[in-house]
Amino acid sequence: MMKKQIINKKDLLGLGPNSKLIKDYKKQWTTLSKIQEETLIGNILGDVYIKKLKRNKHFLLQFEWKNKAYIEHIVRVFDEYVISPPTLYERKNHLGNKVITWRAQTFEHKAFDKLGYYFMENHKKIIKPDLVLNYITERSLAYWFMDDGGKWDYNKKTKNKSLVLHTQGFKKEEVEILINDLNIKFNLNCSIKFNKNKPIIYIPNKDYELFYNLVNPYIIPEMKYKLLFNV
């Protein structure tokens, strides 16, 4: 019996989405790996867009970051679903300043549908009560932090190790659910703060070592700067 030939992703460059070769290539993949799913959960809580276009049956992912090394890393994580490499994008912000980011996206695929339907409602990300306790792992937490985390105090001379997760896109009640369950699952002491009247998750100074040990194994070298102090 002849072994089924594996389609090489390089052979898909320049082909349209309805190409038979692309359709056959997609059939080689059915579900996300455990690492991909845990990573994507953190990404969705952060900056990744998971969406289903009107013309598509399935969800796709859209990535955009300033850090080229990070987007290249994420593209490698989801390598089989990304055909084209990240591209440079320039735009002007509301102050008229030039902003440079890197963009990439996957093709639409049924492998993304599980998390797409879980997180999205009326084209908006939502938080369900069982998210943290049943789905978020240390790896998910690390990618969430790399996407949308940072330090609380930007004074260069500070000894304050407090951190934040930027959750301004979620409702206050949703952020409260996240905080409650993060504290239960990971033994943290997170609380809610507000940035321009939008809710964010505050991780206090006393939790820094615990949080560091949870996420550090998954933080890529180019994002280590977000962890201010070694433990």
Short mmCIF file of C-alpha atoms in Angstrom, two decimals:
data_model
loop_
_atom_site.label_atom_id
_atom_site.label_comp_id
_atom_site.label_asym_id
_atom_site.label_seq_id
_atom_site.Cartn_x
_atom_site.Cartn_y
_atom_site.Cartn_z
CA MET A 1 0.00 0.00 0.00
CA MET A 2 1.48 3.34 -1.05
CA LYS A 3 2.23 5.68 1.82
CA LYS A 4 0.23 8.91 1.64
CA GLN A 5 2.45 11.77 0.50
CA ILE A 6 2.88 14.67 2.93
CA ILE A 7 2.24 18.02 1.27
CA ASN A 8 5.04 20.53 1.85
CA LYS A 9 3.91 23.97 3.01
CA LYS A 10 6.37 25.64 0.61
CA ASP A 11 4.33 24.27 -2.30
CA LEU A 12 1.35 26.39 -1.21
CA LEU A 13 2.94 29.81 -1.69
CA GLY A 14 1.02 31.88 -4.22
CA LEU A 15 -1.99 29.56 -4.33
CA GLY A 16 -5.54 30.78 -3.72
CA PRO A 17 -7.56 29.62 -0.67
CA ASN A 18 -9.76 27.41 -2.85
CA SER A 19 -6.83 25.56 -4.39
CA LYS A 20 -7.20 21.77 -4.18
CA LEU A 21 -3.62 21.49 -2.92
CA ILE A 22 -4.36 23.87 -0.03
CA LYS A 23 -7.55 22.00 0.82
CA ASP A 24 -5.66 18.71 0.82
CA TYR A 25 -2.90 20.25 2.95
CA LYS A 26 -5.43 21.39 5.57
CA LYS A 27 -6.80 17.86 5.85
CA GLN A 28 -3.42 16.73 7.19
CA TRP A 29 -4.18 18.57 10.44
CA THR A 30 -7.19 17.95 12.67
CA THR A 31 -6.61 19.36 16.16
CA LEU A 32 -4.14 21.58 17.96
CA SER A 33 -1.40 19.95 20.01
CA LYS A 34 -1.46 20.38 23.79
CA ILE A 35 1.32 22.98 23.57
CA GLN A 36 -0.50 24.88 20.81
CA GLU A 37 -3.78 24.92 22.74
CA GLU A 38 -2.18 26.08 26.00
CA THR A 39 -0.24 28.75 24.12
CA LEU A 40 -3.28 29.96 22.22
CA ILE A 41 -5.37 30.32 25.38
CA GLY A 42 -2.77 32.74 26.72
CA ASN A 43 -2.56 34.51 23.36
CA ILE A 44 -6.32 35.02 23.16
CA LEU A 45 -6.37 36.53 26.64
CA GLY A 46 -3.67 38.83 25.29
CA ASP A 47 -3.36 40.35 21.84
CA VAL A 48 -4.24 37.59 19.38
CA TYR A 49 -7.42 37.95 17.34
CA ILE A 50 -9.37 34.76 16.75
CA LYS A 51 -12.10 35.41 14.22
CA LYS A 52 -14.34 33.83 11.65
CA LEU A 53 -14.82 35.82 8.46
CA LYS A 54 -18.24 35.78 6.85
CA ARG A 55 -17.02 33.78 3.88
CA ASN A 56 -15.30 31.17 6.08
CA LYS A 57 -16.64 28.12 7.89
CA HIS A 58 -13.85 28.06 10.47
CA PHE A 59 -11.84 30.41 12.68
CA LEU A 60 -8.40 31.85 11.93
CA LEU A 61 -5.78 33.66 14.01
CA GLN A 62 -4.31 37.11 13.43
CA PHE A 63 -1.07 38.17 15.13
CA GLU A 64 0.40 41.65 15.53
CA TRP A 65 3.29 42.70 17.79
CA LYS A 66 6.13 45.20 17.83
CA ASN A 67 8.59 42.52 18.92
CA LYS A 68 9.75 40.70 15.78
CA ALA A 69 11.39 37.86 17.70
CA TYR A 70 8.15 37.17 19.56
CA ILE A 71 5.93 37.02 16.48
CA GLU A 72 8.49 34.77 14.78
CA HIS A 73 8.34 32.49 17.82
CA ILE A 74 4.52 32.37 17.76
CA VAL A 75 4.53 31.65 14.03
CA ARG A 76 6.83 28.70 14.73
CA VAL A 77 4.43 27.41 17.39
CA PHE A 78 1.59 27.41 14.84
CA ASP A 79 3.88 26.69 11.91
CA GLU A 80 1.66 24.23 10.03
CA TYR A 81 -1.18 26.78 9.94
CA VAL A 82 0.86 29.79 8.74
CA ILE A 83 1.90 29.95 5.09
CA SER A 84 3.52 33.39 4.82
CA PRO A 85 6.18 34.86 7.16
CA PRO A 86 5.48 37.97 9.28
CA THR A 87 5.35 41.26 7.39
CA LEU A 88 6.30 44.75 8.52
CA TYR A 89 3.42 47.19 8.96
CA GLU A 90 3.62 50.94 9.54
CA ARG A 91 0.83 53.24 10.69
CA LYS A 92 0.29 56.55 12.48
CA ASN A 93 -1.20 56.57 15.97
CA HIS A 94 -3.69 59.13 17.28
CA LEU A 95 -0.79 61.50 18.05
CA GLY A 96 0.53 61.25 14.51
CA ASN A 97 3.58 59.23 15.54
CA LYS A 98 4.79 56.36 13.39
CA VAL A 99 4.14 52.91 14.86
CA ILE A 100 5.91 49.85 13.44
CA THR A 101 4.54 46.36 14.05
CA TRP A 102 4.84 42.88 12.61
CA ARG A 103 1.80 41.00 11.36
CA ALA A 104 1.01 37.41 10.44
CA GLN A 105 -2.03 35.18 10.28
CA THR A 106 -3.05 31.57 9.92
CA PHE A 107 -5.46 30.22 7.36
CA GLU A 108 -8.92 29.35 8.62
CA HIS A 109 -9.06 25.84 10.04
CA LYS A 110 -11.36 23.66 12.14
CA ALA A 111 -8.53 23.17 14.66
CA PHE A 112 -9.22 26.71 15.92
CA ASP A 113 -12.98 26.25 16.25
CA LYS A 114 -12.97 24.78 19.78
CA LEU A 115 -11.36 27.89 21.28
CA GLY A 116 -13.04 30.22 18.79
CA TYR A 117 -16.51 29.21 19.91
CA TYR A 118 -15.39 29.13 23.54
CA PHE A 119 -13.97 32.66 23.62
CA MET A 120 -15.98 34.57 21.04
CA GLU A 121 -19.52 35.88 21.30
CA ASN A 122 -20.92 38.45 18.86
CA HIS A 123 -17.37 39.04 17.54
CA LYS A 124 -16.08 39.94 21.01
CA LYS A 125 -13.86 38.04 23.45
CA ILE A 126 -15.65 36.91 26.59
CA ILE A 127 -14.56 35.27 29.84
CA LYS A 128 -16.42 32.17 31.00
CA PRO A 129 -16.47 31.14 34.68
CA ASP A 130 -14.56 27.89 34.15
CA LEU A 131 -11.71 29.38 32.07
CA VAL A 132 -8.93 29.63 34.64
CA LEU A 133 -9.73 26.57 36.71
CA ASN A 134 -10.22 24.23 33.75
CA TYR A 135 -8.08 25.63 30.95
CA ILE A 136 -5.30 28.01 31.98
CA THR A 137 -1.95 26.35 32.67
CA GLU A 138 1.42 27.80 33.61
CA ARG A 139 2.26 27.92 29.90
CA SER A 140 -0.99 29.79 29.15
CA LEU A 141 -0.21 32.24 31.93
CA ALA A 142 3.28 32.83 30.53
CA TYR A 143 2.02 33.61 27.02
CA TRP A 144 -0.68 35.85 28.42
CA PHE A 145 2.04 37.73 30.30
CA MET A 146 4.33 37.96 27.25
CA ASP A 147 1.39 39.28 25.22
CA ASP A 148 -0.16 41.71 27.65
CA GLY A 149 1.82 41.79 30.88
CA GLY A 150 4.34 44.21 32.27
CA LYS A 151 5.65 46.02 35.30
CA TRP A 152 3.50 48.17 37.55
CA ASP A 153 6.16 50.77 38.36
CA TYR A 154 8.15 52.15 35.42
CA ASN A 155 10.64 54.05 37.56
CA LYS A 156 14.03 52.68 36.48
CA LYS A 157 15.34 52.83 40.04
CA THR A 158 12.36 51.08 41.59
CA LYS A 159 12.66 47.99 43.72
CA ASN A 160 8.94 47.34 43.37
CA LYS A 161 8.45 43.95 41.72
CA SER A 162 4.69 44.31 41.21
CA LEU A 163 3.36 43.28 37.80
CA VAL A 164 0.16 43.75 35.82
CA LEU A 165 -1.86 41.91 33.21
CA HIS A 166 -3.59 44.36 30.90
CA THR A 167 -7.23 43.31 30.68
CA GLN A 168 -8.78 46.60 29.58
CA GLY A 169 -10.71 44.82 26.82
CA PHE A 170 -12.77 42.82 29.30
CA LYS A 171 -15.66 43.83 31.54
CA LYS A 172 -15.00 44.53 35.22
CA GLU A 173 -17.06 41.46 36.21
CA GLU A 174 -15.01 39.27 33.86
CA VAL A 175 -11.73 40.56 35.28
CA GLU A 176 -13.02 39.84 38.79
CA ILE A 177 -13.70 36.24 37.73
CA LEU A 178 -10.16 35.96 36.35
CA ILE A 179 -8.65 37.38 39.54
CA ASN A 180 -10.64 35.15 41.87
CA ASP A 181 -9.74 31.99 39.98
CA LEU A 182 -6.08 32.92 39.41
CA ASN A 183 -5.77 33.38 43.16
CA ILE A 184 -7.39 30.00 43.81
CA LYS A 185 -5.53 28.00 41.17
CA PHE A 186 -2.06 29.50 41.49
CA ASN A 187 -2.16 30.69 45.12
CA LEU A 188 -1.68 34.31 44.03
CA ASN A 189 -2.96 37.50 45.66
CA CYS A 190 -4.04 39.41 42.56
CA SER A 191 -6.41 42.35 42.82
CA ILE A 192 -8.14 44.73 40.45
CA LYS A 193 -6.75 48.15 39.55
CA PHE A 194 -7.90 50.65 36.97
CA ASN A 195 -6.02 52.30 34.11
CA LYS A 196 -8.03 55.13 32.55
CA ASN A 197 -11.15 53.61 34.13
CA LYS A 198 -10.45 50.22 32.54
CA PRO A 199 -9.80 47.14 34.71
CA ILE A 200 -6.37 45.52 34.92
CA ILE A 201 -5.00 42.67 37.04
CA TYR A 202 -2.45 43.71 39.66
CA ILE A 203 0.08 41.11 40.85
CA PRO A 204 1.62 42.41 44.10
CA ASN A 205 5.28 42.64 44.99
CA LYS A 206 4.98 39.75 47.46
CA ASP A 207 3.80 37.42 44.66
CA TYR A 208 6.70 38.16 42.33
CA GLU A 209 8.79 35.08 43.17
CA LEU A 210 5.80 32.75 42.90
CA PHE A 211 4.67 34.27 39.59
CA TYR A 212 8.25 34.22 38.26
CA ASN A 213 8.58 30.51 39.00
CA LEU A 214 5.23 29.77 37.35
CA VAL A 215 5.98 31.48 34.04
CA ASN A 216 9.76 31.71 33.68
CA PRO A 217 10.22 28.24 32.11
CA TYR A 218 8.05 29.34 29.16
CA ILE A 219 9.27 32.93 28.67
CA ILE A 220 11.40 33.19 25.53
CA PRO A 221 14.80 34.96 25.89
CA GLU A 222 13.66 38.03 23.93
CA MET A 223 10.81 38.61 26.40
CA LYS A 224 12.77 38.04 29.64
CA TYR A 225 12.99 41.81 30.06
CA LYS A 226 9.39 41.73 31.31
CA LEU A 227 10.54 39.80 34.38
CA LEU A 228 12.40 42.62 36.07
CA PHE A 229 14.29 40.70 38.72
CA ASN A 230 15.85 37.24 38.69
CA VAL A 231 14.87 34.83 41.44
#
